[in-house]
Structure formats: structure tokens, C-alpha cells
Coordinates of C-alpha atoms and ligand atoms in Angstrom, one line a residue:
M357 CA -0.1 -0.1 -0.1
S358 CA 1.8 3.3 -0.4
G359 CA 0.9 6.6 -2.0
A360 CA 0.8 9.9 -1.9
G361 CA -2.0 11.1 0.1
R362 CA -2.6 10.0 4.0
A363 CA -6.1 9.1 3.7
Y364 CA -7.2 5.7 3.9
A365 CA -9.9 3.4 4.2
V366 CA -11.0 1.2 6.6
V367 CA -13.5 -1.0 5.3
P368 CA -15.2 -3.5 7.8
A369 CA -16.5 -6.9 6.3
A370 CA -16.4 -9.6 8.8
G371 CA -19.5 -10.1 9.6
R372 CA -21.9 -12.9 9.2
G373 CA -24.8 -11.7 7.1
E374 CA -26.7 -13.4 9.4
R375 CA -30.4 -11.1 9.0
L376 CA -29.6 -11.8 5.3
G377 CA -29.8 -15.5 6.6
A378 CA -27.7 -16.0 2.7
G379 CA -25.7 -18.8 5.0
E380 CA -22.6 -17.1 3.9
N381 CA -21.4 -13.4 4.9
K382 CA -23.6 -11.0 2.3
V383 CA -20.7 -8.7 0.9
L384 CA -19.6 -12.0 -0.3
L385 CA -22.8 -12.2 -2.5
D386 CA -23.0 -11.8 -5.7
L387 CA -24.8 -8.4 -6.8
C388 CA -25.9 -8.4 -10.8
G389 CA -22.3 -9.9 -12.2
E390 CA -20.4 -7.9 -8.7
S391 CA -19.7 -8.8 -5.3
V392 CA -21.0 -6.6 -2.9
L393 CA -17.7 -6.0 -1.5
R394 CA -15.9 -5.5 -4.6
R395 CA -18.9 -2.8 -5.9
A396 CA -18.2 -1.2 -2.1
V397 CA -14.3 -0.7 -2.4
R398 CA -14.0 0.6 -5.5
P399 CA -14.3 3.7 -5.7
F400 CA -12.1 4.3 -2.6
L401 CA -9.9 1.9 -5.4
T402 CA -10.2 4.7 -7.8
H403 CA -10.2 8.2 -6.0
E404 CA -6.5 9.6 -6.4
E405 CA -6.8 11.3 -2.3
I406 CA -7.3 7.8 -1.3
A407 CA -3.4 6.4 -0.7
G408 CA -4.6 2.8 0.3
V409 CA -7.8 0.4 1.3
V410 CA -8.0 -2.0 4.4
V411 CA -10.4 -5.3 4.0
V412 CA -11.1 -6.5 7.4
C413 CA -12.2 -10.1 7.4
R414 CA -13.4 -12.7 9.5
A415 CA -9.8 -15.3 10.1
G416 CA -10.2 -18.5 7.5
E417 CA -12.9 -16.3 5.0
E418 CA -8.9 -14.5 3.2
E419 CA -9.2 -16.6 0.7
A420 CA -13.5 -16.0 -0.5
V421 CA -12.7 -12.0 0.0
R422 CA -10.1 -12.4 -2.2
A423 CA -12.1 -13.8 -4.7
A424 CA -14.6 -11.6 -4.3
L425 CA -12.5 -8.9 -4.6
R426 CA -10.8 -10.7 -8.5
A427 CA -8.4 -7.8 -9.3
D428 CA -9.0 -5.8 -6.8
A429 CA -7.2 -8.1 -3.9
E430 CA -4.2 -7.3 -5.0
R431 CA -5.1 -3.7 -4.5
V432 CA -6.3 -3.7 -0.6
R433 CA -4.6 -5.2 2.1
L434 CA -6.6 -7.3 4.2
V435 CA -6.4 -7.9 8.1
P436 CA -8.4 -10.5 10.4
G437 CA -11.2 -8.9 11.9
G438 CA -12.9 -9.1 15.4
A439 CA -15.5 -10.5 17.1
T440 CA -18.1 -6.7 16.5
R441 CA -18.4 -4.4 14.1
Q442 CA -16.4 -1.7 16.1
E443 CA -13.9 -4.3 17.2
S444 CA -13.0 -4.9 13.3
V445 CA -13.0 -1.2 12.9
L446 CA -10.2 -1.0 15.8
C447 CA -8.1 -4.1 14.0
G448 CA -8.3 -2.6 10.4
L449 CA -7.4 1.0 12.5
R450 CA -4.3 -0.5 13.7
A451 CA -3.2 -1.6 10.0
L452 CA -3.0 1.5 8.7
P453 CA 0.6 2.5 7.7
K454 CA 2.2 5.1 10.3
D455 CA 1.4 8.4 7.4
A456 CA -2.0 7.5 7.9
E457 CA -3.7 10.9 9.1
F458 CA -7.4 10.6 7.4
V459 CA -9.2 7.5 7.8
L460 CA -12.6 7.1 6.3
V461 CA -14.0 4.4 7.5
H462 CA -17.1 2.3 4.8
D463 CA -19.1 -0.6 5.2
G464 CA -18.4 -4.2 2.9
A465 CA -21.9 -4.5 3.0
R466 CA -22.9 -0.5 1.7
P467 CA -22.0 -1.4 -2.5
F468 CA -23.7 2.5 -3.9
V469 CA -21.0 5.5 -2.5
T470 CA -20.2 7.0 -4.9
R471 CA -17.5 9.5 -6.2
A472 CA -19.4 12.3 -5.2
I473 CA -20.2 11.1 -1.9
L474 CA -16.2 10.4 -1.4
D475 CA -15.5 13.9 -3.2
A476 CA -18.2 16.0 -0.4
C477 CA -16.7 14.0 3.0
L478 CA -13.0 14.7 2.0
A479 CA -13.7 18.2 1.4
A480 CA -15.7 18.2 5.4
L481 CA -12.9 16.0 6.0
K482 CA -10.2 18.1 5.1
E483 CA -11.4 21.2 6.7
T484 CA -12.8 20.2 10.3
G485 CA -11.4 16.9 11.1
S486 CA -14.8 15.0 10.7
A487 CA -16.9 13.8 8.0
V488 CA -20.2 11.2 8.8
T489 CA -22.5 11.0 5.1
C490 CA -26.1 11.1 6.2
T491 CA -29.6 11.7 4.9
R492 CA -32.8 14.1 5.6
V493 CA -34.9 11.4 7.1
S494 CA -38.6 10.9 5.3
D495 CA -40.6 9.3 7.5
T496 CA -42.0 11.2 11.0
I497 CA -39.8 9.5 13.8
K498 CA -42.3 8.3 16.8
R499 CA -40.9 7.6 20.4
A500 CA -42.8 5.0 22.0
Q501 CA -43.9 3.8 25.5
G502 CA -43.9 0.3 25.2
A503 CA -46.8 -0.2 22.5
F504 CA -48.1 3.3 22.4
S505 CA -46.3 6.6 21.1
A506 CA -44.6 9.2 22.9
G507 CA -44.7 12.0 20.9
S508 CA -43.0 12.6 17.5
V509 CA -39.5 13.9 17.4
P510 CA -39.0 17.3 15.0
R511 CA -38.4 15.8 12.0
E512 CA -35.8 18.9 10.4
E513 CA -33.5 18.1 13.1
L514 CA -33.3 14.0 12.3
R515 CA -30.2 12.5 9.8
A516 CA -30.0 9.0 9.3
V517 CA -26.0 8.6 9.0
Q518 CA -24.4 6.2 7.1
T519 CA -20.6 5.5 6.0
P520 CA -18.3 6.5 5.3
Q521 CA -17.8 8.2 8.3
C522 CA -14.3 9.9 8.5
F523 CA -11.8 11.1 11.3
R524 CA -8.3 12.2 11.5
L525 CA -6.8 8.3 12.2
G526 CA -5.5 9.2 16.1
A527 CA -9.0 11.3 17.7
L528 CA -10.7 8.2 16.4
L529 CA -8.5 5.5 17.4
R530 CA -8.6 7.1 21.2
A531 CA -12.7 7.3 21.1
L532 CA -12.9 3.7 20.2
E533 CA -10.2 2.7 22.3
A534 CA -12.2 4.2 25.6
A535 CA -15.8 3.0 24.0
Q536 CA -13.6 -0.5 24.6
R537 CA -12.5 -0.3 27.5
E538 CA -15.3 1.3 29.3
G539 CA -17.5 -1.3 27.6
A540 CA -19.3 1.0 25.5
A541 CA -21.3 -0.4 22.5
V542 CA -21.5 2.4 20.1
T543 CA -23.3 1.4 16.6
D544 CA -21.2 3.9 14.7
E545 CA -17.3 5.9 14.6
A546 CA -19.6 9.2 15.6
G547 CA -21.1 7.2 17.8
A548 CA -17.2 6.7 20.3
L549 CA -16.6 10.8 19.5
E550 CA -19.7 11.9 20.6
R551 CA -18.9 10.2 24.2
L552 CA -16.1 12.3 24.3
G553 CA -18.4 15.5 23.5
E554 CA -16.4 15.8 20.1
P555 CA -17.1 17.4 17.5
V556 CA -19.1 15.6 14.0
R557 CA -19.4 17.0 11.2
L558 CA -22.5 16.1 9.4
V559 CA -22.6 15.8 5.4
E560 CA -25.6 15.6 3.4
C561 CA -25.2 13.2 0.3
A562 CA -28.2 12.7 -2.4
D563 CA -27.1 9.8 -3.4
W564 CA -28.7 6.2 -2.3
N565 CA -26.2 4.4 -0.3
P566 CA -28.4 2.3 1.4
K567 CA -26.3 -0.4 3.9
I568 CA -27.8 -4.1 2.6
T569 CA -28.8 -5.9 5.9
T570 CA -31.6 -8.2 4.6
R571 CA -32.8 -9.7 2.2
A572 CA -35.6 -7.1 1.0
D573 CA -32.5 -4.9 0.7
F574 CA -30.7 -7.3 -1.7
A575 CA -33.7 -7.7 -4.1
L576 CA -34.2 -3.9 -4.2
A577 CA -30.6 -3.5 -4.6
E578 CA -30.8 -6.1 -7.3
S579 CA -33.6 -4.6 -9.4
Y580 CA -31.9 -1.0 -8.4
L581 CA -28.8 -2.0 -10.8
R582 CA -30.7 -3.8 -13.5
A583 CA -33.2 -0.4 -13.7
Q584 CA -29.4 1.2 -14.1
E585 CA -27.8 -1.3 -16.6
G586 CA -31.6 -1.2 -18.9
T587 CA -31.4 2.4 -18.9
T588 CA -27.5 2.4 -20.1
R589 CA -28.6 -0.7 -22.8
E590 CA -31.3 1.0 -24.5
K591 CA -29.0 4.2 -25.1
T592 CA -26.4 1.9 -26.4
P593 CA -26.1 1.4 -30.3
R594 CA -25.4 -1.8 -31.3
V595 CA -23.3 -2.7 -34.0
G596 CA -23.5 -6.0 -36.4
T597 CA -21.0 -7.3 -39.3
G598 CA -21.3 -9.4 -41.8
F599 CA -19.4 -11.1 -44.3
D600 CA -20.2 -13.2 -47.5
V601 CA -19.2 -15.1 -50.5
H602 CA -20.4 -16.5 -53.1
R603 CA -19.4 -18.5 -56.6
L604 CA -19.4 -16.2 -59.9
V605 CA -20.4 -18.7 -62.7
P606 CA -21.8 -18.4 -66.3
G607 CA -25.9 -18.1 -67.1
R608 CA -27.2 -16.3 -63.7
H609 CA -27.8 -12.8 -63.5
L610 CA -25.7 -10.5 -61.4
V611 CA -27.1 -8.4 -58.4
L612 CA -25.7 -6.3 -55.8
C613 CA -27.6 -4.4 -53.2
G614 CA -31.0 -5.5 -55.0
V615 CA -29.4 -3.8 -58.9
E616 CA -28.7 -6.5 -62.1
I617 CA -25.3 -5.5 -63.2
P618 CA -24.6 -5.9 -66.8
Y619 CA -22.2 -9.2 -66.8
E620 CA -20.9 -12.4 -68.8
L621 CA -21.5 -13.7 -64.4
G622 CA -23.9 -14.0 -62.1
L623 CA -23.0 -15.2 -58.6
E624 CA -24.0 -18.5 -57.8
G625 CA -26.4 -19.7 -54.8
H626 CA -30.1 -21.0 -54.0
S627 CA -31.2 -17.2 -53.3
D628 CA -30.6 -14.3 -55.7
A629 CA -27.0 -14.1 -54.8
D630 CA -26.5 -10.9 -53.3
V631 CA -23.6 -11.2 -51.6
A632 CA -23.9 -7.6 -50.6
V633 CA -27.1 -8.2 -49.6
H634 CA -26.1 -10.8 -47.8
A635 CA -23.4 -9.5 -45.6
L636 CA -25.8 -6.7 -44.6
M637 CA -28.5 -8.7 -43.9
D638 CA -25.6 -10.8 -41.3
A639 CA -25.0 -7.8 -39.8
I640 CA -28.0 -6.5 -38.7
L641 CA -28.9 -10.0 -37.8
G642 CA -25.5 -9.6 -35.6
A643 CA -26.4 -6.4 -34.2
A644 CA -29.8 -8.0 -33.0
A645 CA -28.4 -11.1 -31.4
L646 CA -30.8 -12.5 -33.6
G647 CA -28.0 -15.2 -35.2
D648 CA -27.8 -15.3 -39.4
I649 CA -28.9 -16.0 -42.5
G650 CA -28.4 -19.4 -42.3
R651 CA -30.5 -20.4 -40.0
L652 CA -33.1 -17.8 -40.9
F653 CA -33.4 -18.5 -44.3
P654 CA -31.6 -22.2 -44.7
D655 CA -31.1 -23.0 -48.4
T656 CA -32.9 -26.8 -47.9
D657 CA -35.7 -24.9 -47.8
E658 CA -37.6 -24.6 -51.5
R659 CA -39.7 -21.5 -50.7
Y660 CA -35.8 -19.2 -50.6
R661 CA -35.3 -20.8 -54.1
G662 CA -34.1 -18.2 -55.8
A663 CA -35.7 -15.7 -53.9
D664 CA -34.8 -12.1 -54.2
S665 CA -32.7 -10.9 -51.2
M666 CA -34.3 -7.4 -50.9
K667 CA -37.5 -9.2 -49.4
L668 CA -35.1 -11.0 -47.7
L669 CA -34.2 -8.3 -46.2
Q670 CA -37.5 -6.8 -45.2
E671 CA -38.1 -10.1 -42.9
V672 CA -34.5 -9.1 -41.2
L673 CA -35.8 -5.8 -40.6
R674 CA -39.1 -6.9 -39.3
R675 CA -37.2 -9.6 -37.6
A676 CA -35.1 -6.4 -35.9
G677 CA -38.3 -4.0 -35.3
A678 CA -39.6 -6.7 -33.3
A679 CA -36.4 -6.9 -31.4
G680 CA -37.4 -3.3 -31.0
L681 CA -34.4 -2.1 -33.1
R682 CA -34.3 0.3 -35.8
V683 CA -31.2 0.2 -38.5
V684 CA -29.4 4.0 -38.3
H685 CA -26.4 3.6 -40.4
A686 CA -25.3 1.0 -43.3
D687 CA -21.8 0.5 -44.4
V688 CA -21.3 -1.9 -47.0
T689 CA -18.4 -3.3 -48.7
I690 CA -18.1 -5.2 -52.3
I691 CA -14.8 -7.0 -53.0
A692 CA -14.8 -7.9 -57.1
Q693 CA -11.7 -7.8 -59.1
R694 CA -14.6 -7.6 -61.7
P695 CA -17.1 -6.3 -63.5
K696 CA -16.2 -2.5 -62.3
L697 CA -19.1 -1.7 -60.5
L698 CA -17.8 2.3 -60.5
P699 CA -20.8 3.1 -62.2
Y700 CA -23.4 1.2 -60.2
M701 CA -22.2 2.9 -56.9
A702 CA -24.6 5.8 -56.7
Q703 CA -27.7 3.0 -57.7
M704 CA -27.0 0.5 -55.4
A705 CA -26.7 2.7 -52.3
E706 CA -30.0 4.0 -53.6
S707 CA -31.5 1.0 -53.4
L708 CA -30.4 0.0 -50.3
R709 CA -31.6 3.7 -49.0
S710 CA -34.9 3.4 -50.2
A711 CA -34.9 -0.5 -48.2
L712 CA -33.5 1.9 -44.5
P713 CA -36.1 4.1 -44.5
G714 CA -34.2 6.8 -42.1
A715 CA -31.1 5.3 -42.1
T716 CA -27.7 6.6 -43.9
V717 CA -26.0 4.2 -46.6
N718 CA -22.5 3.4 -47.8
V719 CA -21.7 1.5 -50.4
K720 CA -18.0 1.0 -51.8
A721 CA -16.8 -1.5 -53.2
T722 CA -11.9 -2.9 -54.2
T723 CA -10.3 -5.0 -56.0
T724 CA -8.0 -7.5 -54.6
E725 CA -5.1 -6.1 -56.7
G726 CA -5.9 -9.2 -58.5
L727 CA -5.1 -11.7 -55.4
G728 CA -6.5 -14.9 -54.2
F729 CA -10.4 -16.4 -55.1
A730 CA -11.5 -12.5 -56.1
G731 CA -8.8 -11.6 -57.8
R732 CA -9.1 -14.2 -60.4
G733 CA -12.6 -13.5 -60.6
E734 CA -13.9 -17.2 -59.6
G735 CA -16.4 -15.4 -57.1
I736 CA -17.6 -11.9 -54.7
A737 CA -17.6 -11.5 -51.6
A738 CA -18.9 -8.9 -49.5
Q739 CA -18.4 -7.4 -45.7
A740 CA -21.1 -4.8 -43.5
A741 CA -21.6 -3.0 -41.1
A742 CA -24.9 -2.0 -39.5
T743 CA -25.6 0.5 -36.6
L744 CA -28.8 -0.5 -34.6
L745 CA -30.6 1.8 -32.0
P746 CA -34.0 0.9 -30.0
W747 CA -36.9 2.8 -31.0
Ligands
CTP491 N1 -19.2 -6.6 10.7 C1 -17.2 -6.4 10.8 N2 -17.0 -7.4 11.9 C2 -17.8 -7.8 12.5 C3 -19.2 -8.0 12.1 C4 -19.8 -6.8 11.2 O1 -16.4 -6.0 10.0 N3 -18.0 -8.6 13.5 C5 -18.8 -5.6 9.0 C6 -19.9 -6.1 8.0 O2 -19.3 -7.3 7.2 C7 -20.7 -5.3 7.4 C8 -20.6 -3.8 7.8 O3 -20.1 -4.4 9.4 O4 -19.8 -5.2 5.8 C9 -21.9 -4.2 8.7 O5 -22.8 -4.1 10.1 P1 -23.4 -5.5 9.9 O6 -24.7 -4.8 8.8 O7 -24.1 -5.7 10.7 O8 -23.8 -7.0 9.0 P2 -23.4 -8.4 9.7 O9 -23.0 -8.2 11.0 O10 -22.4 -8.6 8.6 O11 -25.0 -8.2 9.3 P3 -25.6 -9.3 11.0 O12 -25.8 -8.0 11.5 O13 -27.0 -9.1 10.0 O14 -25.1 -10.4 11.0
MG492 MG1 -24.2 -7.3 12.3

């Protein structure tokens, strides 16, 4: 552990997760592809003002914790914890290097801590020597006397505190050791300093930073992440590529991009063998994750004998549309030594454009400098890329 800064993070992760009841430590559970703990630790690892991270784990669980942290395990220091959270935090604090001036304590069970929260805490910490992230309370809070209410607590005065809880290392160590010595159980670090009359700066943060305690918390965290991923997926363009080759033979028409091109040879195939449209269809199917044209229009199926590939393209577009996607751009390259395609380029692009309303279309052609099957004029190849967006 090294770094120029002198703020370190201590992440207690040595609990058993009994209230969640998964039969294992909840911080090790996979939450939408990544462990709760790795999610909780990462913002600290990527913050340039944080010089290092100590993760406190239960003795005997080191290997499982390393596995849960994956590659990040290399970048944290693991130390064994204690029977209570308070003891575990103390174990973490005692393992910090000598140059540590500030410490940010953060529960391994809070996977949604953000950079914005860390920034706000670090700013307050440098200014006042303490920072505890908190939110306003939206429920009305009652003081209970048995089964009856003894009145409301004024809500404007209330804050629900979370982690990170950040202090000068020396002050926090003294406060926690005093609490430990005097047998005072404090539920958070701030509680230990409050006992000594030390000021604790509250930092209000808007970001959602819940602790995963129960099964319901875990389920909520999962659906929150899925919703977030869904939104990103919705905005992300999808790109697919396609490639096809057909042999040139006598006695067939040459059709490229739906345009008949005068030539003494034509492409051999079950359909009209429009190699350019075939590559384009595969690109679209690729972007929509719908397989390929071989699967969709098998050449063993008599319905597709001599088929107009532009009609097949309509079927591909219908399927992509049913999957919620539309083509916004298509780029097709035809690889042919002969015939000269330049005179037909505009017509080919126009033909595809009319099949792909709203999309930009680019058609280009190249020779292979006489090399290979295309160069020898034995066949024509085509490749395509298609970009799709949600409707
Ligand atoms: N923790 C710890 N050492 C302990 C107890 C808890 O490091 N002896 C850690 C937990 O791993 C968790 C954080 O403190 O990241 C907050 O504690 P809590 O939510 O209570 O977690 P658990 O103790 O694991 O859960 P439970 O109380 O339901 O068993
Ligand atoms: Mg606990």
C-alpha cells in the first residue's frame, strides 16, 4: 500500500450477514455480476486522494474475500477482524501505515457509495477533521413507550447516518479504544467521538447509499442495478458485422444491393445470391443478436429458391424491429475484381437507402489487386457493418 495522500479507507467486512440469512457473509454475495464487497471498495480504490484500502475480514475467510474482490484483491490489504463491527474497525485502524492522517470507515455492505459522496466527505474532513455522510429522514419518527407513541421527534432535526464516516486517525483510535475499555457499545464511529464530546460534522448526500441488511435490501439493490443497466443498454448503439462470398458462374444474373449489373457471369446460390445484401442482413442480425441468415433462410428450404434478397432483407428488418431495434447506419463493401462497379455505386446505395428508411447508407467496392479467389474473378465477397438503435 503506498501513495502520496494520507487518507486511507478501512472497510469492515468481517460480519456473518445473519439477518440476510444467505448462509454466508452477505458482502461476498454476487450482486448483478460483482460482489457486494467489490462494489463497496472500488470507489475508494479509484479515488486519487485515497492512499490505500484495508479490508477487514473474518479469520479463515481471506480466500473467499480475495475471490470476491477479483483483480482488486491485489490492491487492498486484508486484516483479520473481531467479534463486533467496532472491534473489526479497530483492527483495521491499527493496521494502517504510519503516514495515515485521515481515515474513511466504510461498511463492506454498502455497495452504492459514489465518488460524489467521497468528494463531499473528503472536503469536509480536510476542513473540519470529521465527516459523516447522512440523509434527511422522510418518515415521521415517534418515540415509543411500550406499544404507544410518546410523541414525534421534530423531523427537521433528524439525520440518518451512513458510511463513510471519516475522522483524523488519532482521534478515532482514541475514541474507539476508550469505548472498548469502558465497555460502551457504539453502533457507529461517530458515536464513539460523541461520547467524548468531540464534534462530528454531518455531510448530507443525495446519492442512494443503503446498507444491505435484509433479503429485501438485496432484492432492491438487484432491481436498482438492473434498471440502471437497462437504461444504459437502451441508449447504447448496437453494431453488427456480416461477411459473405458467392461463386461467379455463367448463366446467372449478377445482382448486387438489389441492382442488376450487366456482366457475362452471375453469382451462384440458392436465392438470387446478392452477396452484398447477404452480408448486410448478417450485420443487422448480428447487431440484433438474432443469429444469421443461414439459420433464418436455410438453403434447404424451397421457399427461398431464387428469392429476391431485398425481400429477405425486409424480413430481417421486421425481426430486428420486433426486437425493438432499427437500422440507423449501414456500410457495405463489395470485394470484386470484375466487373467495374463504380458506374453502379450510386444506384446500389440508393437501392439500399430505399430499403432502410431513415438510415445513412454507404456502399463501396474494392478489388484485391488480383490476389485470391476474388482477384482471379472466381467469386465476389462482401462485408458489411450495421448500426442499430432502439426505436
Ligand atoms: N462487520 C465486521 N465485523 C463484525 C461484524 C460486522 O466487519 N464482527 C461488518 C460487516 O461485514 C458489514 C458492516 O460491518 O460490512 C456492517 O455490519 P452489519 O450490517 O451488521 O453486517 P453483519 O454483521 O454481517 O450482518 P448481521 O448483523 O445481520 O449478521
Ligand atoms: Mg451485524
